[in-house]
Rosetta silent file (secondary structure, phi, psi, omega in degrees, C-alpha in Angstrom):
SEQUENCE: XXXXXXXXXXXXXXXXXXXXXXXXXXXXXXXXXXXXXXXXXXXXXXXXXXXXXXXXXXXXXXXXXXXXXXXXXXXXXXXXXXXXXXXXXXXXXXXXXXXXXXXXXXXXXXXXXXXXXXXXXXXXXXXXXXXXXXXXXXXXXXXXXXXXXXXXXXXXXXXXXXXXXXXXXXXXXXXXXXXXXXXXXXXXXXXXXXXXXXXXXXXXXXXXXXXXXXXXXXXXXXXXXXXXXXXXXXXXXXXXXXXXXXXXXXXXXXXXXXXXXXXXXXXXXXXXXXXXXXXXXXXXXXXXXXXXXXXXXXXXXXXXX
SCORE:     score description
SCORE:     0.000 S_00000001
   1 L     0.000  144.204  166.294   -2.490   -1.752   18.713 S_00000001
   2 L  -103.437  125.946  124.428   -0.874   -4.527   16.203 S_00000001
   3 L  -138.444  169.811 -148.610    1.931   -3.970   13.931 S_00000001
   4 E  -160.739  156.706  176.521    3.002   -6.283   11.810 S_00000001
   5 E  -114.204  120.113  179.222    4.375   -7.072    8.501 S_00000001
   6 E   -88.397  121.943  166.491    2.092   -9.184    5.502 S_00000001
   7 E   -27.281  149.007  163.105    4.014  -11.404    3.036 S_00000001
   8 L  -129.957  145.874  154.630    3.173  -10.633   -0.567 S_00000001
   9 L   -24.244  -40.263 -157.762    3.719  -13.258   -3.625 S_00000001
  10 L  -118.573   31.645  158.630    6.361  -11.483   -5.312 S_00000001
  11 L    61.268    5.078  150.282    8.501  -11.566   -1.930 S_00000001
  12 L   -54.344  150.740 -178.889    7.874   -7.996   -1.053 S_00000001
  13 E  -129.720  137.087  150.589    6.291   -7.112    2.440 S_00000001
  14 E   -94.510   71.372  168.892    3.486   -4.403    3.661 S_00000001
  15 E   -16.904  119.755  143.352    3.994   -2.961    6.767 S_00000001
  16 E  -172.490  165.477  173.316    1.134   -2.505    8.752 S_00000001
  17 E  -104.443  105.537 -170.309   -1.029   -1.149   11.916 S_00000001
  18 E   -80.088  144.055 -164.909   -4.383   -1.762   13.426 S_00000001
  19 E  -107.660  112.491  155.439   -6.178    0.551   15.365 S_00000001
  20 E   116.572 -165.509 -179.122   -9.272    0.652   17.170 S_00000001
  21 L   -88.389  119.667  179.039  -11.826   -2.407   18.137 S_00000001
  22 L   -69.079   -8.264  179.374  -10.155   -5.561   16.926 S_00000001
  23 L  -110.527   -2.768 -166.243  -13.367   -7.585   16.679 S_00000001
  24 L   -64.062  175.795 -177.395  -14.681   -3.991   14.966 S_00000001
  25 E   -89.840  113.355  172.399  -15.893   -3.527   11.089 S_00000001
  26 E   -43.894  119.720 -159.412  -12.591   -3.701    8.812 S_00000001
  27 E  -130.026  103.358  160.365  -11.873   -0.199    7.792 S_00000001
  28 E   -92.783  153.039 -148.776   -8.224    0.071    5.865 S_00000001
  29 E  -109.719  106.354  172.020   -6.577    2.978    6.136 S_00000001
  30 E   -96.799  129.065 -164.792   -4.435    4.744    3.283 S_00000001
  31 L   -88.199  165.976  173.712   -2.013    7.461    4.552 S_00000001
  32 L   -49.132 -177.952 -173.684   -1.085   11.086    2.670 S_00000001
  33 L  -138.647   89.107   19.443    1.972   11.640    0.560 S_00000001
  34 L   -95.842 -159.526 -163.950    4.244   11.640    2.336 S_00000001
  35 L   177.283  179.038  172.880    2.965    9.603    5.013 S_00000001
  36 L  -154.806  168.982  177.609    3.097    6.194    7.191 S_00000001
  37 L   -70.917  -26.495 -174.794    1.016    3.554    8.569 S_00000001
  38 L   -93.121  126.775  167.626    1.448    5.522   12.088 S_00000001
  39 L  -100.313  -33.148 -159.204   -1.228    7.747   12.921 S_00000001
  40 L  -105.294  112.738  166.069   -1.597    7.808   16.880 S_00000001
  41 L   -30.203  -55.990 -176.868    0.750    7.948   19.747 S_00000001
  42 L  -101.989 -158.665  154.151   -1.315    5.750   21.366 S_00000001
  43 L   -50.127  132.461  167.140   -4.409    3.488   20.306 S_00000001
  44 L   -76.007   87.843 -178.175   -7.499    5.422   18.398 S_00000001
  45 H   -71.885  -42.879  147.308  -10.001    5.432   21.320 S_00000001
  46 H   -46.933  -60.826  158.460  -12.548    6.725   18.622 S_00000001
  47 H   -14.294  -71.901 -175.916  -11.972    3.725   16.459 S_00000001
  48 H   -40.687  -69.585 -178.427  -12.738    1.812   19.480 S_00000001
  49 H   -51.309  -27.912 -168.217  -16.060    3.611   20.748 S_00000001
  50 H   -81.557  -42.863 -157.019  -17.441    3.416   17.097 S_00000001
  51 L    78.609   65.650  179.798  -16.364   -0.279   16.647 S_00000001
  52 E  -104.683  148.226 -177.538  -13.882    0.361   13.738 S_00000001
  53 E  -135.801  121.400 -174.908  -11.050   -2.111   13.333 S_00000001
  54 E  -150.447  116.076 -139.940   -8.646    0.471   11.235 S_00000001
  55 E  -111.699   93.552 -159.452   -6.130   -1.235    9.243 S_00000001
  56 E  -120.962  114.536  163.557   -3.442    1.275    8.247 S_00000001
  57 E   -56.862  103.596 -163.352   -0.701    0.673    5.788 S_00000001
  58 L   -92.047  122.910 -149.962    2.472    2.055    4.597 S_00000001
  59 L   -81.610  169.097  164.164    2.330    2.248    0.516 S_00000001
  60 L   -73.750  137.192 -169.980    5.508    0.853   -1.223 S_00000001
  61 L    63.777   -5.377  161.243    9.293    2.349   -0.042 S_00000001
  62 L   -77.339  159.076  177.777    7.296    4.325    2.863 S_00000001
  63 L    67.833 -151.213  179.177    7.640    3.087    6.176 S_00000001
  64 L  -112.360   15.952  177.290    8.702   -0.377    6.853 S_00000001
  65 L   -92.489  146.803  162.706    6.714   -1.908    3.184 S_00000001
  66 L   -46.717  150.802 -172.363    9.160   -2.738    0.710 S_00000001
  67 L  -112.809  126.561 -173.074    9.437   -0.636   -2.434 S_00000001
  68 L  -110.796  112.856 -170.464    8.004   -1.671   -5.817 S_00000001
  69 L   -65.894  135.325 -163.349    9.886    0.004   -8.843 S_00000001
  70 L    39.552   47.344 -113.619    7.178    1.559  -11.200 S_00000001
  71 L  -138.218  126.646 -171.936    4.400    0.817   -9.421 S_00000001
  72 L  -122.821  165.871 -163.023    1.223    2.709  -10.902 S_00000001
  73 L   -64.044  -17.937 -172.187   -2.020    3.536   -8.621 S_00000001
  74 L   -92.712  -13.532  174.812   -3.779    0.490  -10.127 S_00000001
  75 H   -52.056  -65.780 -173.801   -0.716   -1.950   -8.451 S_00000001
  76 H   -42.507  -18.259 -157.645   -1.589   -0.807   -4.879 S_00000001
  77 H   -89.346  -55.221 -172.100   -5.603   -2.638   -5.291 S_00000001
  78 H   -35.826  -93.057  160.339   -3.434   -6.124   -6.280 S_00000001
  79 H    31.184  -83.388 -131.437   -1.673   -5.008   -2.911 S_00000001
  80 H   -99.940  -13.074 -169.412   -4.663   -4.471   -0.824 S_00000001
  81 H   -89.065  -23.843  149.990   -6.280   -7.738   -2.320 S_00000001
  82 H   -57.707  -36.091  176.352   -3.336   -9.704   -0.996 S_00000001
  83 H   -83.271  -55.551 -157.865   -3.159   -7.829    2.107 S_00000001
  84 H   -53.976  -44.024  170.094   -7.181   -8.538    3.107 S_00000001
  85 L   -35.214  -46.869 -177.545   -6.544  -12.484    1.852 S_00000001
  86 L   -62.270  -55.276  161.462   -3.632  -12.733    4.505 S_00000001
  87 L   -84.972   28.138  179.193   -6.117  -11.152    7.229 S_00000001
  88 L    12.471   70.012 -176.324   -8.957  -13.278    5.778 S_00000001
  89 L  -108.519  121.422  174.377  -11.400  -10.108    5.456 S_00000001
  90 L   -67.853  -75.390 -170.286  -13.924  -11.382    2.661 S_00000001
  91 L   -93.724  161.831  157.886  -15.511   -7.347    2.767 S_00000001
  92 E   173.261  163.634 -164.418  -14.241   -4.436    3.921 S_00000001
  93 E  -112.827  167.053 -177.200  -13.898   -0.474    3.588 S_00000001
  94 E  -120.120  159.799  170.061  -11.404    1.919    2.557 S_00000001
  95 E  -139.177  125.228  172.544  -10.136    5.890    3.918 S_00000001
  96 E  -117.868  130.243  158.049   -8.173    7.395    1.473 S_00000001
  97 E  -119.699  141.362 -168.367   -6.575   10.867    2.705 S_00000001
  98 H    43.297 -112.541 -152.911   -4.619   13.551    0.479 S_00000001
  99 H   -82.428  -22.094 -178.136   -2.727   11.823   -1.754 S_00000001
 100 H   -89.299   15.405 -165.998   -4.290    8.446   -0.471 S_00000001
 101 H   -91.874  -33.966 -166.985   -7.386    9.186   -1.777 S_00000001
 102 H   -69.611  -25.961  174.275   -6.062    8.674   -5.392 S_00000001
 103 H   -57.762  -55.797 -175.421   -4.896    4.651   -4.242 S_00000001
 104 H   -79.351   -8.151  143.124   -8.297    4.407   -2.861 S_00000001
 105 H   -40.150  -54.501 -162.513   -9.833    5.275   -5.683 S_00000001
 106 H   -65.312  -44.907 -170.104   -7.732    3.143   -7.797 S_00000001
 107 H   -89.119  -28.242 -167.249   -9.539    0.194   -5.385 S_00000001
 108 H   -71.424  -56.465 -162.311  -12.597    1.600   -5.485 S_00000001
 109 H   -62.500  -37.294 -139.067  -12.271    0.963   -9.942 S_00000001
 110 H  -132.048   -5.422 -177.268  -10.729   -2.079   -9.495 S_00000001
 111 L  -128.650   65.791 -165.912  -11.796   -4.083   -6.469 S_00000001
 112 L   -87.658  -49.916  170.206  -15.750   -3.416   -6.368 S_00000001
 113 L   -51.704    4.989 -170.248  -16.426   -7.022   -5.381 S_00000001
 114 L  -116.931  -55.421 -171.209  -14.607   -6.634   -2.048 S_00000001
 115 E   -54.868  142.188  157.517  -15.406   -3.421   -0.963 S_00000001
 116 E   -79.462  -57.017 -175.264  -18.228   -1.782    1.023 S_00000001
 117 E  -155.959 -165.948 -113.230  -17.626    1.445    0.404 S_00000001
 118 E  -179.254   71.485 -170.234  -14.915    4.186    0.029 S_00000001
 119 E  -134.395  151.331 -132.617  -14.224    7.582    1.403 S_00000001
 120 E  -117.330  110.056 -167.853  -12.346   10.109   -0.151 S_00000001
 121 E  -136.204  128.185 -177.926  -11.158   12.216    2.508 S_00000001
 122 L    53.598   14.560 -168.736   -9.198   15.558    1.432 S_00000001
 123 L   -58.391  148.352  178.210   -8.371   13.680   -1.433 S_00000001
 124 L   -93.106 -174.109 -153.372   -5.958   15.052   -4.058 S_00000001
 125 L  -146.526  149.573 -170.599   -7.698   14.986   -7.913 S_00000001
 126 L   -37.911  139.493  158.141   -6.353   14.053  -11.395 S_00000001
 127 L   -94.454  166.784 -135.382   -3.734   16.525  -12.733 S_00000001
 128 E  -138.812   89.094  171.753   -4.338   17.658  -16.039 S_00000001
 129 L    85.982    3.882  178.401   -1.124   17.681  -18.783 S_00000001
 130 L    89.356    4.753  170.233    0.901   16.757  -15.464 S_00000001
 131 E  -101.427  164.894 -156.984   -0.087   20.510  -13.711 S_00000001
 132 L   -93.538  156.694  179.469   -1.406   20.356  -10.198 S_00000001
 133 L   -80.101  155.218  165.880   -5.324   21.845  -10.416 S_00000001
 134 L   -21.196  119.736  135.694   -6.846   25.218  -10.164 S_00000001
 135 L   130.407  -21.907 -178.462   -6.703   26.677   -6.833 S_00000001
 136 L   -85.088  175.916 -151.741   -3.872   24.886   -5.009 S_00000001
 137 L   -67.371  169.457  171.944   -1.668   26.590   -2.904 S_00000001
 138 H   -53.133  -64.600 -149.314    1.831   27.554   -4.627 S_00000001
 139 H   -29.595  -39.736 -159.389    3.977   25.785   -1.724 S_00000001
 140 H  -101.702   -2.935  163.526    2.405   22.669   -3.478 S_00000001
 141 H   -55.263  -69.829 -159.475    2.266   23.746   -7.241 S_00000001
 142 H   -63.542  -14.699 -164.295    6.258   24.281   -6.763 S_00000001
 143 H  -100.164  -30.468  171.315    6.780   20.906   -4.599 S_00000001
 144 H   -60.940  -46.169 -171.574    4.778   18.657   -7.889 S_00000001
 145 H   -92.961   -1.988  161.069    7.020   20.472  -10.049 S_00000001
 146 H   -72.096  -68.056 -172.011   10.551   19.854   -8.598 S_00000001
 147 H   -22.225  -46.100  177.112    9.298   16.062   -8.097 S_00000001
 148 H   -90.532  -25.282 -163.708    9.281   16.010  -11.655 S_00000001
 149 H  -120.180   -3.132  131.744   11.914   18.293  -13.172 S_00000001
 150 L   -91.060   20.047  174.209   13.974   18.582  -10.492 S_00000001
 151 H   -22.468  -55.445 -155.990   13.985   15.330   -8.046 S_00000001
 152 H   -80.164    4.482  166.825   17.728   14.975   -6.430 S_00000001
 153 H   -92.122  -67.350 -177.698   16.821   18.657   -4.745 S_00000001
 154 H     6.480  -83.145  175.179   13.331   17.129   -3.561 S_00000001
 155 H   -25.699  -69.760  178.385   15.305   14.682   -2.241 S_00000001
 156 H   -56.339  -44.223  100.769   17.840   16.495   -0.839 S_00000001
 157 H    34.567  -69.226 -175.280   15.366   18.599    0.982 S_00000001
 158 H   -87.647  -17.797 -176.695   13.743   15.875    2.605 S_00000001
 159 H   -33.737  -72.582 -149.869   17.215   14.063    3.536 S_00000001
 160 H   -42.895  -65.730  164.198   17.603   17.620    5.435 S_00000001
 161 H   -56.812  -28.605  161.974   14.471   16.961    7.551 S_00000001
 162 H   -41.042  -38.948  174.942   15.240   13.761    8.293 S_00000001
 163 H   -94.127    8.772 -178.078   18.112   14.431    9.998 S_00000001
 164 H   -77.437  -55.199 -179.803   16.334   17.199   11.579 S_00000001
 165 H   -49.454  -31.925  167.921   13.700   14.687   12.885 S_00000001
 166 H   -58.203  -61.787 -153.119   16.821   12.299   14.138 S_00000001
 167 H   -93.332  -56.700  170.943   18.876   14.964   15.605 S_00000001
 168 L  -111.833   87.192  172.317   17.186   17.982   16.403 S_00000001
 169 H   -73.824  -49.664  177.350   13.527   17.298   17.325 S_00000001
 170 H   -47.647  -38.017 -165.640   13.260   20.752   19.229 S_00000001
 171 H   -70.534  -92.461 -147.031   14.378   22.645   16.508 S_00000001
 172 H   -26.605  -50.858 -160.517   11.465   20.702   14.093 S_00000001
 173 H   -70.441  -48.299  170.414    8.764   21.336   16.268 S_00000001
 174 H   -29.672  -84.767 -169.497   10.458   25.280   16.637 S_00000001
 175 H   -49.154  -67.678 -171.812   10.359   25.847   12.902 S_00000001
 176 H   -54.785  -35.253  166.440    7.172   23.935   12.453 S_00000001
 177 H   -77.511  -24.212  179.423    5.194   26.274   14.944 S_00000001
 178 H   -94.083  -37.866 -163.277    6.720   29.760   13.243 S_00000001
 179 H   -67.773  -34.014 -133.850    6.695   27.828    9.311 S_00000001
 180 L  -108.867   37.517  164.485    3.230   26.862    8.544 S_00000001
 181 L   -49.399  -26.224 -174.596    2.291   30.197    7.576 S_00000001
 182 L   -79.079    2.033 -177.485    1.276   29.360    4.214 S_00000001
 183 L  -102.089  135.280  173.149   -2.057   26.860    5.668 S_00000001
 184 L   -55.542  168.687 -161.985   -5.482   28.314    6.121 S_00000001
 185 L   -92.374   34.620  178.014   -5.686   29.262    9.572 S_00000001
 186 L  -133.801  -36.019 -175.456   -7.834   25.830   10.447 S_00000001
 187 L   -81.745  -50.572 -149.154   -5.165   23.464    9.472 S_00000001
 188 H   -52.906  -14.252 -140.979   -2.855   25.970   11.229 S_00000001
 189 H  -109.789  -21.377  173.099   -4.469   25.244   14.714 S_00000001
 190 H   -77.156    2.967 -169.539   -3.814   21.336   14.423 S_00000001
 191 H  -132.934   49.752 -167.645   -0.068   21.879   14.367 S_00000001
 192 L  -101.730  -35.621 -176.715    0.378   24.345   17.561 S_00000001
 193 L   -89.636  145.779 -168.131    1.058   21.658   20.303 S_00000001
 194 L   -54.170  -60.973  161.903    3.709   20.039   21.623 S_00000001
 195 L   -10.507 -120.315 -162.069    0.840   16.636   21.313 S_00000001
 196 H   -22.073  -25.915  179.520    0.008   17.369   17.601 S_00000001
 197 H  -131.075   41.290  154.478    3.742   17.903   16.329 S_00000001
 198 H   -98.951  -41.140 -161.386    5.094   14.534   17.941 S_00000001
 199 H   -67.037  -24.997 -174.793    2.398   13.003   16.211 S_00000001
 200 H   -66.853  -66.040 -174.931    3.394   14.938   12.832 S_00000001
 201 H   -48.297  -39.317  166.541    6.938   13.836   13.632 S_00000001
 202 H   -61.196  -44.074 -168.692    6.300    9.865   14.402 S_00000001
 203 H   -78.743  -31.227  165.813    4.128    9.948   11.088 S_00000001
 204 H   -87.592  -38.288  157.794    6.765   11.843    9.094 S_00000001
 205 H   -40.490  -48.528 -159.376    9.876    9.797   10.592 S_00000001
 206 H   -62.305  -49.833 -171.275    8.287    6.778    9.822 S_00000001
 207 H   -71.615   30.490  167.337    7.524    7.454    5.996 S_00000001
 208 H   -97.558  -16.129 -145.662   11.002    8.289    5.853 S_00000001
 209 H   -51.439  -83.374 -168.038   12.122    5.402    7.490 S_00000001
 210 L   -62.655  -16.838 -164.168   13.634    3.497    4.837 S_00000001
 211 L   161.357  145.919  170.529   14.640    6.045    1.954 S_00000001
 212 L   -82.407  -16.773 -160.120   12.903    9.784    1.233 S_00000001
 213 H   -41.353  -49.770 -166.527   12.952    8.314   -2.760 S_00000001
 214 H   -67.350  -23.401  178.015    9.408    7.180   -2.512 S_00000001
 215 H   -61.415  -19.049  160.569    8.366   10.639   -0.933 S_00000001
 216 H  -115.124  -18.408  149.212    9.246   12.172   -4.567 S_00000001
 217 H   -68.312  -16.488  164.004    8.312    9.135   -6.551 S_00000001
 218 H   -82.771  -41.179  171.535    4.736    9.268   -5.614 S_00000001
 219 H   -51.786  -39.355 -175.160    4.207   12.655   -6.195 S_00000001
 220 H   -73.032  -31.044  166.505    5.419   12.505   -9.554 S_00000001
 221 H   -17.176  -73.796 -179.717    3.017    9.321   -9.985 S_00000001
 222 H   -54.562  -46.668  167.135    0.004   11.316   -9.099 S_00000001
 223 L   -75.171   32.673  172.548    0.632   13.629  -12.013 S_00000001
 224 L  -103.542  172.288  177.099    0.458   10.774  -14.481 S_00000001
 225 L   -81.056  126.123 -179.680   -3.088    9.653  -15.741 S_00000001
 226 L   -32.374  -48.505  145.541   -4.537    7.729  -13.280 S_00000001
 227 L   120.748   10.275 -179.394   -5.476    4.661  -15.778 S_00000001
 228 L  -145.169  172.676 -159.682   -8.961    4.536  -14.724 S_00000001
 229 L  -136.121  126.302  177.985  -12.251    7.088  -15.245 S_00000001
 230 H   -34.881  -39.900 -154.575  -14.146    8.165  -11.771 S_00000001
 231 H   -67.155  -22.941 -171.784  -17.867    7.394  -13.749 S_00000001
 232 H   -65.185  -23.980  179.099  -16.756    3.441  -13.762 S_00000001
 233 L   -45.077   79.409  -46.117  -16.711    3.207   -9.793 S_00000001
 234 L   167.823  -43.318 -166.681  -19.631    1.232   -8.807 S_00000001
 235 L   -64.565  172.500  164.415  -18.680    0.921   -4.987 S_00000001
 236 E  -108.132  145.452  173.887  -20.268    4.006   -3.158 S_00000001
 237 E   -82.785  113.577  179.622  -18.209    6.930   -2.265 S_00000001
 238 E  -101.597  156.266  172.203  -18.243    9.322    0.814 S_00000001
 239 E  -147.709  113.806  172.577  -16.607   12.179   -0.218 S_00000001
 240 E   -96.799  133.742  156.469  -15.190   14.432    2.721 S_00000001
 241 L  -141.292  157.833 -176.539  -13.742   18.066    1.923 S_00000001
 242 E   -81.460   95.617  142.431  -12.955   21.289    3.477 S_00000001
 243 L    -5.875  -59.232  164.298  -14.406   24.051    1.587 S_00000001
 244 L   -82.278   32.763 -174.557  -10.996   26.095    2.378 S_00000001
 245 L  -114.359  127.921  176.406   -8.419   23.241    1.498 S_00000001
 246 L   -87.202  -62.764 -160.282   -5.605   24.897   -0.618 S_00000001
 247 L   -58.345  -33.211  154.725   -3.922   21.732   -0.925 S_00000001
 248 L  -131.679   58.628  179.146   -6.813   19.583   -3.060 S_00000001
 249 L   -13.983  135.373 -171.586   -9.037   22.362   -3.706 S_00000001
 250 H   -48.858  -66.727 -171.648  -12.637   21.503   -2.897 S_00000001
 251 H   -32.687  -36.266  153.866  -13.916   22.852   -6.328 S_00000001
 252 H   -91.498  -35.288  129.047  -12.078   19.852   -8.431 S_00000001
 253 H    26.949 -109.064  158.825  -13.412   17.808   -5.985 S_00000001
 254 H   -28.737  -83.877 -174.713  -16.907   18.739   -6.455 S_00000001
 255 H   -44.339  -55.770  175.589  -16.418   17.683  -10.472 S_00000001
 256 H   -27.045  -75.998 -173.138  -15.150   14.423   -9.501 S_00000001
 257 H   -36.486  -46.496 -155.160  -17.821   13.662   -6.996 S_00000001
 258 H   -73.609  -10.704  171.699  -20.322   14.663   -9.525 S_00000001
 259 H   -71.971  -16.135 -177.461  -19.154   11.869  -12.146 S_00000001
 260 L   -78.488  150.766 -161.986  -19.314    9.092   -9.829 S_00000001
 261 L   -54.293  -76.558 -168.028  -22.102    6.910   -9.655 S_00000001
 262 L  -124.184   96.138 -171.378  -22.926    6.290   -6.131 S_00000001
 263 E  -146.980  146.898 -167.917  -21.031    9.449   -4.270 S_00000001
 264 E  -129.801  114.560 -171.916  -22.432   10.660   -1.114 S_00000001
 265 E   -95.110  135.205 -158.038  -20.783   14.531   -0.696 S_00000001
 266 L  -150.995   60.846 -165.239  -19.908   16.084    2.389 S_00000001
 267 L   -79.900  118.154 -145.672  -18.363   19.172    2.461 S_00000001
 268 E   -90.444  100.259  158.670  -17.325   21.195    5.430 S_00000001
 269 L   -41.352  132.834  172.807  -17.550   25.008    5.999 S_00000001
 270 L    89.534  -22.489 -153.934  -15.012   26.612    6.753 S_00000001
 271 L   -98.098  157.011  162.168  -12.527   23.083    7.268 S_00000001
 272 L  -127.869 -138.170 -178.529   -9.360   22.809    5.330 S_00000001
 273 L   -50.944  -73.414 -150.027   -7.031   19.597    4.867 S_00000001
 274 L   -46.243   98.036  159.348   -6.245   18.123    8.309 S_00000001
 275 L   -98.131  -50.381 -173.148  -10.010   16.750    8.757 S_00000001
 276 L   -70.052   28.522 -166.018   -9.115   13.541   10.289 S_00000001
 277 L  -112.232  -34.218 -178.713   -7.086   15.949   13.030 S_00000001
 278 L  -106.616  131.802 -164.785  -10.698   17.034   14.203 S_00000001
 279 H   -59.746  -25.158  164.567  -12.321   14.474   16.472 S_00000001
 280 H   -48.537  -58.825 -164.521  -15.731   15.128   15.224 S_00000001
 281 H   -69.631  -51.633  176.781  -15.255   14.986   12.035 S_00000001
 282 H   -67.236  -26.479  172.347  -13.216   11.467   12.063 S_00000001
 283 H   -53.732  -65.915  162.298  -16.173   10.193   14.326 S_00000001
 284 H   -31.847  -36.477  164.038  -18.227   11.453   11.782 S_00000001
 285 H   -65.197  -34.923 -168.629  -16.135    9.576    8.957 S_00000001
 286 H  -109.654    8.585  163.446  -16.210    6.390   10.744 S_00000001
 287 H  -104.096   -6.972  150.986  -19.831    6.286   11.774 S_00000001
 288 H   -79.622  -25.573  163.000  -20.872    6.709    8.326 S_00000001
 289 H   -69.321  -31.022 -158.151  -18.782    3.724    7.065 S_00000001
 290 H   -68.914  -31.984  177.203  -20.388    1.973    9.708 S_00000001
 291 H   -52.534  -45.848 -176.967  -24.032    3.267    7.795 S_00000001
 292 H   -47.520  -81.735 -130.073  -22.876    1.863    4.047 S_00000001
 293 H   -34.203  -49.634  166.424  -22.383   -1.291    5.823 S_00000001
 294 H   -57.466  -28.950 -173.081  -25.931   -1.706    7.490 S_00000001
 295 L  -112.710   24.075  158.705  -27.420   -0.744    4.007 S_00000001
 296 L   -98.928  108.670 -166.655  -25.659   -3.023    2.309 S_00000001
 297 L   -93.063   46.231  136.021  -27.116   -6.469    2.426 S_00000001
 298 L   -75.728  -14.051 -177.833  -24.230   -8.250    1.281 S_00000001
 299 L   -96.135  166.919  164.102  -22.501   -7.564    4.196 S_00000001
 300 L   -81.648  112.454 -149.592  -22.816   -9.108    7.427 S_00000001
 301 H   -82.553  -19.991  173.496  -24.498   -7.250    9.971 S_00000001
 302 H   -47.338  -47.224  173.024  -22.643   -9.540   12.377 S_00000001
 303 H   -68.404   12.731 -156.709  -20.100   -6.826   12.039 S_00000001
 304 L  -137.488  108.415  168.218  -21.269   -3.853   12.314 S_00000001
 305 L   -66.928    0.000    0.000  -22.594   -2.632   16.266 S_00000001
């Protein structure tokens, strides 16, 4: 593992961590909301065996990147074009998850020349008048709409876990093994182990790191209009979803996928959010960017084992 921070022009910095085979095919990685750049205890020994080099970020105010006031989903691809320049990747692909799926869109619209390809993984989906779509669960209807009409409790909220995560660790993981009643009973099984809710905790500390603010400024983000329209994407598109994820319902989804150009759909029985939590499935994610890559013959095959 690498972390590291990259300089931007406008004197801001973007925390981030690589993963995986370092001579591997550049994969960057955008985390959930909230989220961090850390995914792993250790090193991503899948990454490795595939030959993935997976280049994971912290968004602005998450983490250790600096935070850029009013910052809209089309900001982050300036970002990411600045970040690949620094690590002098002429191509490369993106994983968007939950909430990061709407950034990698937003790159997908706006950086077509760079990219190989895209994938959409549990991604959340436009809201509509600023309401969260058909199907998701309440917990996350009611957590979009404090973000907007009600922020300093948001806030206040996550302050609370923070200092739980600081203070009390035992207690988090306690509460976190009796709370997550409200998750299909697939997600539920990724958060049972002592393993699985350090990793929740490194990955939730971290986007906290600096301030909770951006953890209720993004949300409200995502219910603004996006500024770009899914049919314009040109790059191709994997699009992973759980059939049973209350949190981006498949079913808006599905319409998305079907406006896009070049969208390759891949929808899981049975599966709910956490999909990169099952080892298959992320094998499966990152052996299919490795496919775009081969059938694109712009890229260099030099990369790709």
């Amino acid at each position: 593992m690498r972390d590291f921070m990259v300089p931007l022009k406008d004197g801001r910095r973007l925390a981030v961590i690589e993963y995986g085979d370092p001579k591997g095919l550049p994969v960057m990685f955008f985390h959930g909301t909230p989220g961090s750049r850390l995914l792993f205890l250790e090193d991503d020994g899948i990454s490795k065996t595939v030959g993935i080099r997976l280049i994971s970020l912290d968004r602005p105010g998450f983490g250790l990147s600096d935070p850029k006031p009013n910052r809209t989903l089309l900001d982050w691809a300036d970002d990411i074009i600045e970040a690949a320049d620094f690590l002098k990747l002429d191509k490369f692909s993106i994983i968007g998850v939950s909430g990061g799926g709407a950034f990698a869109a937003a790159c997908a619209y706006k950086l077509s020349e760079r990219l190989q390809s895209v994938s959409l993984v549990a991604s959340t989906t436009p809201f509509v008048n600023g309401k969260s779509p058909k199907g998701t669960m309440t917990a996350n209807k009611i957590a979009f709409f404090l973000a907007r009409k009600a922020p300093w409790l948001v806030k206040a909220s996550y302050r609370t876990t923070k200092r739980l995560l600081e203070e009390q660790p035992e207690k988090f993981m306690k509460q976190n093994k009796k709370g997550n009643k409200h998750l299909h009973e697939w997600d539920r099984q990724f958060l049972q182990t002592d393993e699985q809710l350090k990793g929740l905790m490194l990955h939730l500390g971290e986007a906290f790191r600096i301030s909770v603010d951006e953890c209720v400024n993004e949300p409200v983000l995502l219910t603004k209009p996006w500024g770009f329209s899914f049919k314009d994407i040109t790059v191709p598109i994997d699009v992973w979803h759980g059939v049973e994820d209350r949190m981006a319902p498949a079913a808006e989804m599905r319409k998305i996928a079907s406006a896009i150009p070049i969208c390759y759909t891949h929808f899981i029985a049975e599966a709910g959010h956490f999909l990169t939590d099952d080892e298959q499935i992320w094998k499966d994610i990152l052996t299919t960017i490795l496919e775009r890559a081969k059938e694109n013959p712009s890229i260099s095959l030099s990369l790709v084992k």
